[in-house]
C-alpha cells in the first residue's frame, strides 16, 4: 500500500492523472484496499499521509501485533487445527482443483488462517461505505472450492458488502481466514494474478495504467536473485497480461518497482515500519518514469488535460 501511495501521489502531482476518476478500477489484495478507498472518496494525499503516519483521521500502525499479523490461535491445539486448515487452503490456492464446498463442520474444526486482521477488519467496516461506489470497481479473489477467479463488483459475482469484498481480496492463503460468499470460499486474488490486468482489456479499456508492486522493472538492471525469485510469478503473469491487452489494442503503461525501490522495500512485505521510505522511493522512481518519452507521449495523447 505504501508503494501505491507514492506512485499515485506522483501521478497526480507530476502528471495531473486523476486516478480515482478512471473508467474502471481493478484491485487485487493491497490494490483492492487502495481501489476501494479511492472510489469511496479518498485522495492520493490521504494515502500519502497514511504512509507517513500523519493522516489526521487514521492513527498510524503500531508494531503490527494487533494490526496485520495477530495470531489467530491461543493454544498448541488451536495452532494444529489452524495449521491443517491453512495447509489445505494453501494447497487449493496453488493447485486450484474444483473440489466443491468443504462441509461446514470441517471448516469449523480446521479453520484456514494462522493470523487475524482484527484491527484491519474494524477499520474497513468503519471507514468504507456499506454500499459499493457508483464508479466501476472490480476486486479480485479466488474461489478455492471451484478453482476459479472471482471478480467482485462485476455483474454475476457473489453478493458481498464492500468491506467484506476487500477482506476477501486480501485473504492471503494460509495466512488469513478465507471469506465465505454464498457457496464460494474466497482467498486473495493474487493466487491467480497480483495484477489481473487482462480484466481491463476485456472491459474494452484503450489505456491501461497498471501499478504492480509485486513485479519489478525489467527495463533496467535486474534485481538480485532472491528478489527475482520472490517476484517471478507476478512478473511472468504480468508479462502475459500485457501481451494480451496490447494484442486487444490497448495502450499499457506499467509502473513497477525499480532496483532501488526493492532495496528500500526489503523482503518482508508485511512489516509495519518504514512505510514513509517506501512511499518516497516510489514517488521518486515514478517521477523519473513520467519523464521518459513513452510516458510523456502516451499521457499527452490520451490524457490531453494532464
CSV table of C-alpha atoms in Angstrom, one decimal:
chain,number,residue,atom,x,y,z
A,1,UNK,CA,0.0,0.0,0.0
A,2,UNK,CA,2.9,2.4,0.7
A,3,UNK,CA,4.2,1.7,-2.8
A,4,UNK,CA,0.8,2.6,-4.2
A,5,UNK,CA,0.7,5.7,-2.1
A,6,UNK,CA,4.0,7.0,-3.6
A,7,UNK,CA,3.1,6.1,-7.2
A,8,UNK,CA,-0.4,7.6,-7.1
A,9,UNK,CA,0.7,10.8,-5.5
A,10,UNK,CA,3.4,11.3,-8.2
A,11,UNK,CA,0.9,10.5,-11.0
A,12,UNK,CA,-1.4,13.2,-9.7
A,13,UNK,CA,1.1,15.9,-8.7
A,14,UNK,CA,3.6,15.4,-11.6
A,15,UNK,CA,1.3,14.4,-14.4
A,16,UNK,CA,-2.2,15.5,-13.4
A,17,UNK,CA,-3.6,12.0,-13.6
A,18,UNK,CA,-6.8,11.7,-11.5
A,19,UNK,CA,-6.6,8.0,-10.8
A,20,UNK,CA,-9.8,8.0,-8.8
A,21,UNK,CA,-11.8,9.1,-11.9
A,22,UNK,CA,-10.7,6.2,-14.0
A,23,UNK,CA,-13.4,4.5,-16.1
A,24,UNK,CA,-12.6,1.2,-14.3
A,25,UNK,CA,-10.5,0.4,-11.2
A,26,UNK,CA,-9.3,-3.2,-10.8
A,27,UNK,CA,-7.8,-4.0,-7.4
A,28,UNK,CA,-6.1,-7.2,-6.1
A,29,UNK,CA,-5.0,-7.7,-2.4
A,30,UNK,CA,-3.5,-4.4,-1.2
A,31,UNK,CA,-4.6,-2.9,-4.5
A,32,UNK,CA,-8.2,-3.8,-3.6
A,33,UNK,CA,-7.8,-1.7,-0.4
A,34,UNK,CA,-6.5,1.2,-2.4
A,35,UNK,CA,-9.1,0.9,-5.1
A,36,UNK,CA,-12.0,0.7,-2.6
A,37,UNK,CA,-10.8,3.8,-0.8
A,38,UNK,CA,-10.2,5.7,-4.0
A,39,UNK,CA,-13.7,5.0,-5.2
A,40,UNK,CA,-15.1,5.9,-1.8
A,41,UNK,CA,-13.6,9.5,-1.8
A,42,UNK,CA,-10.1,9.1,-0.6
A,43,UNK,CA,-7.4,11.2,-2.4
A,44,UNK,CA,-3.8,10.5,-3.2
A,45,UNK,CA,-2.9,12.8,-0.4
A,46,UNK,CA,-4.8,10.6,2.1
A,47,UNK,CA,-2.7,7.6,1.1
A,48,UNK,CA,0.5,9.7,1.2
A,49,UNK,CA,-0.3,10.9,4.7
A,50,UNK,CA,-1.2,7.4,5.8
A,51,UNK,CA,2.1,6.0,4.6
A,52,UNK,CA,3.8,8.8,6.6
A,53,UNK,CA,1.8,8.1,9.8
A,54,UNK,CA,0.4,11.7,9.5
A,55,UNK,CA,-3.2,11.1,8.5
A,56,UNK,CA,-5.5,13.3,10.7
A,57,UNK,CA,-8.3,10.7,11.0
A,58,UNK,CA,-6.3,7.4,10.9
A,59,UNK,CA,-3.8,6.6,13.6
A,60,UNK,CA,-0.5,5.1,12.5
A,61,UNK,CA,0.1,1.4,12.7
A,62,UNK,CA,1.7,0.1,15.9
A,63,UNK,CA,4.3,-2.7,15.9
A,64,UNK,CA,1.9,-4.9,14.0
A,65,UNK,CA,0.9,-7.2,16.8
A,66,UNK,CA,-2.8,-6.2,16.7
A,67,UNK,CA,-3.0,-4.9,13.1
A,68,UNK,CA,-1.9,-7.3,10.4
A,69,UNK,CA,-0.2,-10.3,12.0
A,70,UNK,CA,-2.0,-11.1,15.2
A,71,UNK,CA,-2.0,-14.9,15.9
A,72,UNK,CA,-5.5,-16.4,15.5
A,73,UNK,CA,-4.7,-19.3,17.9
A,74,UNK,CA,-4.1,-19.4,21.6
A,75,UNK,CA,-3.1,-23.0,22.3
A,76,UNK,CA,-1.0,-25.7,20.7
A,77,UNK,CA,-4.2,-27.5,19.7
A,78,UNK,CA,-5.5,-24.3,18.1
A,79,UNK,CA,-2.3,-23.9,16.2
A,80,UNK,CA,-2.5,-27.5,14.9
A,81,UNK,CA,-6.1,-27.1,13.8
A,82,UNK,CA,-5.4,-23.9,12.0
A,83,UNK,CA,-2.2,-25.3,10.6
A,84,UNK,CA,-4.0,-28.2,9.0
A,85,UNK,CA,-6.8,-25.9,7.7
A,86,UNK,CA,-4.2,-23.4,6.4
A,87,UNK,CA,-2.3,-26.2,4.6
A,88,UNK,CA,-5.5,-27.2,2.8
A,89,UNK,CA,-6.2,-23.6,1.8
A,90,UNK,CA,-2.7,-23.0,0.5
A,91,UNK,CA,-2.7,-26.2,-1.5
A,92,UNK,CA,-6.1,-25.4,-3.1
A,93,UNK,CA,-4.9,-21.9,-3.9
A,94,UNK,CA,-1.9,-23.3,-5.8
A,95,UNK,CA,-3.5,-26.4,-7.4
A,96,UNK,CA,-6.9,-24.8,-7.8
A,97,UNK,CA,-8.7,-28.1,-8.1
A,98,UNK,CA,-12.6,-28.0,-8.3
A,99,UNK,CA,-13.2,-30.0,-5.1
A,100,UNK,CA,-16.5,-28.4,-4.2
A,101,UNK,CA,-17.5,-26.8,-1.0
A,102,UNK,CA,-15.9,-28.2,2.2
A,103,UNK,CA,-18.6,-29.2,4.7
A,104,UNK,CA,-19.2,-26.6,7.4
A,105,UNK,CA,-18.2,-28.9,10.3
A,106,UNK,CA,-14.8,-29.4,8.8
A,107,UNK,CA,-14.4,-25.7,8.1
A,108,UNK,CA,-15.2,-25.0,11.8
A,109,UNK,CA,-12.9,-27.8,13.0
A,110,UNK,CA,-9.9,-26.8,10.8
A,111,UNK,CA,-10.2,-23.0,10.0
A,112,UNK,CA,-7.7,-21.8,7.5
A,113,UNK,CA,-5.6,-18.8,8.5
A,114,UNK,CA,-2.9,-18.6,11.2
A,115,UNK,CA,-3.3,-14.9,11.7
A,116,UNK,CA,-6.0,-12.4,12.3
A,117,UNK,CA,-6.6,-8.9,11.0
A,118,UNK,CA,-8.8,-7.7,13.8
A,119,UNK,CA,-7.8,-4.1,13.5
A,120,UNK,CA,-7.9,-4.2,9.7
A,121,UNK,CA,-11.4,-5.6,9.7
A,122,UNK,CA,-12.5,-3.0,12.1
A,123,UNK,CA,-11.0,-0.2,10.1
A,124,UNK,CA,-12.6,-1.4,6.8
A,125,UNK,CA,-16.0,-1.6,8.4
A,126,UNK,CA,-15.7,1.8,9.9
A,127,UNK,CA,-14.1,3.7,7.0
A,128,UNK,CA,-15.7,2.2,3.9
A,129,UNK,CA,-19.4,2.8,3.0
A,130,UNK,CA,-21.8,-0.2,3.2
A,131,UNK,CA,-22.8,0.2,-0.5
A,132,UNK,CA,-20.5,-0.2,-3.4
A,133,UNK,CA,-19.4,3.1,-5.1
A,134,UNK,CA,-21.0,4.3,-8.2
A,135,UNK,CA,-17.8,4.1,-10.3
A,136,UNK,CA,-16.9,0.7,-11.7
A,137,UNK,CA,-14.8,-1.1,-9.1
A,138,UNK,CA,-13.7,-4.7,-9.6
A,139,UNK,CA,-11.9,-6.5,-6.7
A,140,UNK,CA,-10.4,-9.9,-7.5
A,141,UNK,CA,-10.4,-13.0,-5.4
A,142,UNK,CA,-10.1,-16.8,-6.0
A,143,UNK,CA,-12.7,-19.4,-5.0
A,144,UNK,CA,-10.8,-22.4,-3.7
A,145,UNK,CA,-13.9,-24.6,-4.0
A,146,UNK,CA,-14.3,-24.2,-7.7
A,147,UNK,CA,-10.7,-23.1,-8.5
A,148,UNK,CA,-12.0,-20.0,-10.4
A,149,UNK,CA,-11.1,-16.4,-10.3
A,150,UNK,CA,-14.0,-14.3,-8.9
A,151,UNK,CA,-14.4,-10.6,-9.8
A,152,UNK,CA,-16.3,-8.9,-7.0
A,153,UNK,CA,-18.3,-5.9,-8.0
A,154,UNK,CA,-18.9,-7.2,-11.5
A,155,UNK,CA,-22.3,-8.5,-12.6
A,156,UNK,CA,-22.8,-12.0,-11.6
A,157,UNK,CA,-20.3,-12.0,-8.7
A,158,UNK,CA,-21.3,-13.3,-5.3
A,159,UNK,CA,-23.0,-10.6,-3.3
A,160,UNK,CA,-20.7,-9.1,-0.7
A,161,UNK,CA,-20.5,-5.7,1.0
A,162,UNK,CA,-17.6,-3.5,0.1
A,163,UNK,CA,-15.6,-4.1,3.3
A,164,UNK,CA,-16.1,-7.9,3.1
A,165,UNK,CA,-15.1,-7.8,-0.6
A,166,UNK,CA,-11.9,-6.0,0.2
A,167,UNK,CA,-11.2,-8.5,3.0
A,168,UNK,CA,-11.7,-11.4,0.6
A,169,UNK,CA,-9.3,-10.0,-1.9
A,170,UNK,CA,-6.7,-9.6,0.9
A,171,UNK,CA,-7.2,-13.1,2.4
A,172,UNK,CA,-3.6,-14.4,1.8
A,173,UNK,CA,-3.9,-18.2,1.6
A,174,UNK,CA,-2.8,-19.9,4.8
A,175,UNK,CA,-2.2,-16.5,6.5
A,176,UNK,CA,-5.7,-15.2,6.8
A,177,UNK,CA,-9.0,-16.9,7.1
A,178,UNK,CA,-10.9,-17.2,3.7
A,179,UNK,CA,-14.1,-15.2,3.3
A,180,UNK,CA,-17.4,-17.1,2.6
A,181,UNK,CA,-19.6,-15.6,-0.1
A,182,UNK,CA,-22.7,-17.7,-0.8
A,183,UNK,CA,-21.3,-21.1,-1.9
A,184,UNK,CA,-17.8,-19.7,-2.6
A,185,UNK,CA,-14.8,-19.7,-0.3
A,186,UNK,CA,-12.7,-16.7,-1.3
A,187,UNK,CA,-9.0,-16.0,-0.8
A,188,UNK,CA,-6.5,-13.4,-2.1
A,189,UNK,CA,-6.9,-12.8,-5.8
A,190,UNK,CA,-3.1,-12.9,-6.0
A,191,UNK,CA,-3.4,-16.7,-6.1
A,192,UNK,CA,-4.4,-16.1,-9.7
A,193,UNK,CA,-2.6,-12.9,-10.5
A,194,UNK,CA,-1.3,-9.9,-8.5
A,195,UNK,CA,-2.4,-7.5,-11.2
A,196,UNK,CA,-5.3,-9.1,-13.2
A,197,UNK,CA,-4.7,-6.5,-15.9
A,198,UNK,CA,-6.5,-8.7,-18.5
A,199,UNK,CA,-9.8,-7.7,-17.0
A,200,UNK,CA,-9.3,-4.1,-18.1
A,201,UNK,CA,-8.6,-5.3,-21.6
A,202,UNK,CA,-11.7,-7.5,-21.7
A,203,UNK,CA,-13.7,-4.5,-20.5
A,204,UNK,CA,-12.6,-2.6,-23.6
A,205,UNK,CA,-10.2,-0.1,-21.9
A,206,UNK,CA,-8.0,1.6,-24.5
A,207,UNK,CA,-5.5,2.9,-22.0
A,208,UNK,CA,-4.5,0.8,-19.0
A,209,UNK,CA,-2.3,2.2,-16.3
A,210,UNK,CA,-1.0,-0.7,-14.1
A,211,UNK,CA,0.7,-0.2,-10.7
A,212,UNK,CA,2.4,-3.5,-10.0
A,213,UNK,CA,4.2,-3.5,-6.6
A,214,UNK,CA,4.9,-7.3,-6.7
A,215,UNK,CA,6.7,-7.2,-10.0
A,216,UNK,CA,9.9,-5.5,-10.9
A,217,UNK,CA,11.0,-3.1,-13.7
A,218,UNK,CA,12.6,-5.1,-16.5
A,219,UNK,CA,13.8,-2.1,-18.4
A,220,UNK,CA,16.7,-1.6,-16.0
A,221,UNK,CA,19.3,-3.8,-14.3
A,222,UNK,CA,17.6,-6.9,-12.9
A,223,UNK,CA,17.3,-7.2,-9.1
A,224,UNK,CA,19.3,-9.7,-7.1
A,225,UNK,CA,18.4,-13.4,-7.5
A,226,UNK,CA,16.4,-13.5,-4.3
A,227,UNK,CA,14.1,-10.6,-5.3
A,228,UNK,CA,13.7,-12.1,-8.7
A,229,UNK,CA,12.7,-15.5,-7.3
A,230,UNK,CA,10.2,-13.9,-4.9
A,231,UNK,CA,8.6,-11.9,-7.7
A,232,UNK,CA,8.9,-14.4,-10.5
A,233,UNK,CA,5.3,-15.5,-10.6
A,234,UNK,CA,3.9,-11.9,-10.5
A,235,UNK,CA,6.3,-10.7,-13.2
A,236,UNK,CA,5.6,-13.6,-15.6
A,237,UNK,CA,1.9,-13.3,-15.1
A,238,UNK,CA,2.0,-9.6,-15.7
A,239,UNK,CA,4.0,-10.0,-18.9
A,240,UNK,CA,1.4,-12.4,-20.3
A,241,UNK,CA,-1.4,-10.0,-19.4
A,242,UNK,CA,0.4,-7.0,-21.0
A,243,UNK,CA,0.8,-9.0,-24.2
A,244,UNK,CA,-2.9,-10.0,-24.1
A,245,UNK,CA,-4.0,-6.4,-23.6
A,246,UNK,CA,-1.8,-5.0,-26.3
A,247,UNK,CA,-3.0,-7.6,-28.7
A,248,UNK,CA,-6.5,-6.4,-28.0
A,249,UNK,CA,-5.5,-2.9,-29.0
A,250,UNK,CA,-5.0,-1.3,-25.6
A,251,UNK,CA,-2.1,1.0,-24.7
A,252,UNK,CA,-0.5,-0.2,-21.5
A,253,UNK,CA,1.7,1.8,-19.1
A,254,UNK,CA,3.4,-0.1,-16.3
A,255,UNK,CA,4.7,1.3,-13.0
A,256,UNK,CA,6.9,-1.3,-11.3
A,257,UNK,CA,9.5,-1.1,-8.5
A,258,UNK,CA,13.0,-0.2,-9.6
A,259,UNK,CA,16.0,-1.9,-8.1
A,260,UNK,CA,16.3,0.9,-5.6
A,261,UNK,CA,12.6,0.5,-4.7
A,262,UNK,CA,13.2,-3.2,-4.0
A,263,UNK,CA,16.2,-2.4,-1.7
A,264,UNK,CA,14.0,0.0,0.3
A,265,UNK,CA,11.1,-2.4,0.5
A,266,UNK,CA,13.2,-5.4,1.6
A,267,UNK,CA,11.8,-8.9,1.6
A,268,UNK,CA,9.2,-8.5,4.4
A,269,UNK,CA,6.2,-7.1,2.6
A,270,UNK,CA,4.1,-7.2,5.7
A,271,UNK,CA,6.2,-5.1,8.1
A,272,UNK,CA,4.5,-2.1,9.6
A,273,UNK,CA,7.6,0.2,9.8
A,274,UNK,CA,9.5,2.3,7.3
A,275,UNK,CA,6.4,2.9,5.1
A,276,UNK,CA,7.4,6.6,4.5
A,277,UNK,CA,10.6,5.5,3.0
A,278,UNK,CA,8.8,3.1,0.6
A,279,UNK,CA,6.4,5.8,-0.4
A,280,UNK,CA,9.1,8.3,-1.0
A,281,UNK,CA,11.2,5.9,-3.1
A,282,UNK,CA,8.1,5.0,-5.2
A,283,UNK,CA,7.3,8.7,-5.7
A,284,UNK,CA,10.8,9.4,-6.9
A,285,UNK,CA,11.0,6.5,-9.3
A,286,UNK,CA,7.6,7.3,-10.7
A,287,UNK,CA,8.8,10.9,-11.4
A,288,UNK,CA,11.7,9.5,-13.4
A,289,UNK,CA,9.3,7.2,-15.2
A,290,UNK,CA,7.0,10.1,-16.1
A,291,UNK,CA,9.9,11.9,-17.7
A,292,UNK,CA,10.6,9.1,-20.2
A,293,UNK,CA,9.5,9.7,-23.8
A,294,UNK,CA,7.0,6.8,-23.7
A,295,UNK,CA,5.0,8.0,-20.7
A,296,UNK,CA,5.1,11.6,-21.8
A,297,UNK,CA,3.8,10.9,-25.3
A,298,UNK,CA,1.1,8.4,-24.3
A,299,UNK,CA,-0.2,10.6,-21.5
A,300,UNK,CA,-0.1,13.7,-23.7
A,301,UNK,CA,-2.0,11.9,-26.5
A,302,UNK,CA,-4.6,10.0,-24.4
A,303,UNK,CA,-5.0,12.5,-21.4
A,304,UNK,CA,-4.5,15.9,-23.0
A,305,UNK,CA,-5.9,17.6,-19.9
A,306,UNK,CA,-2.9,16.3,-18.0
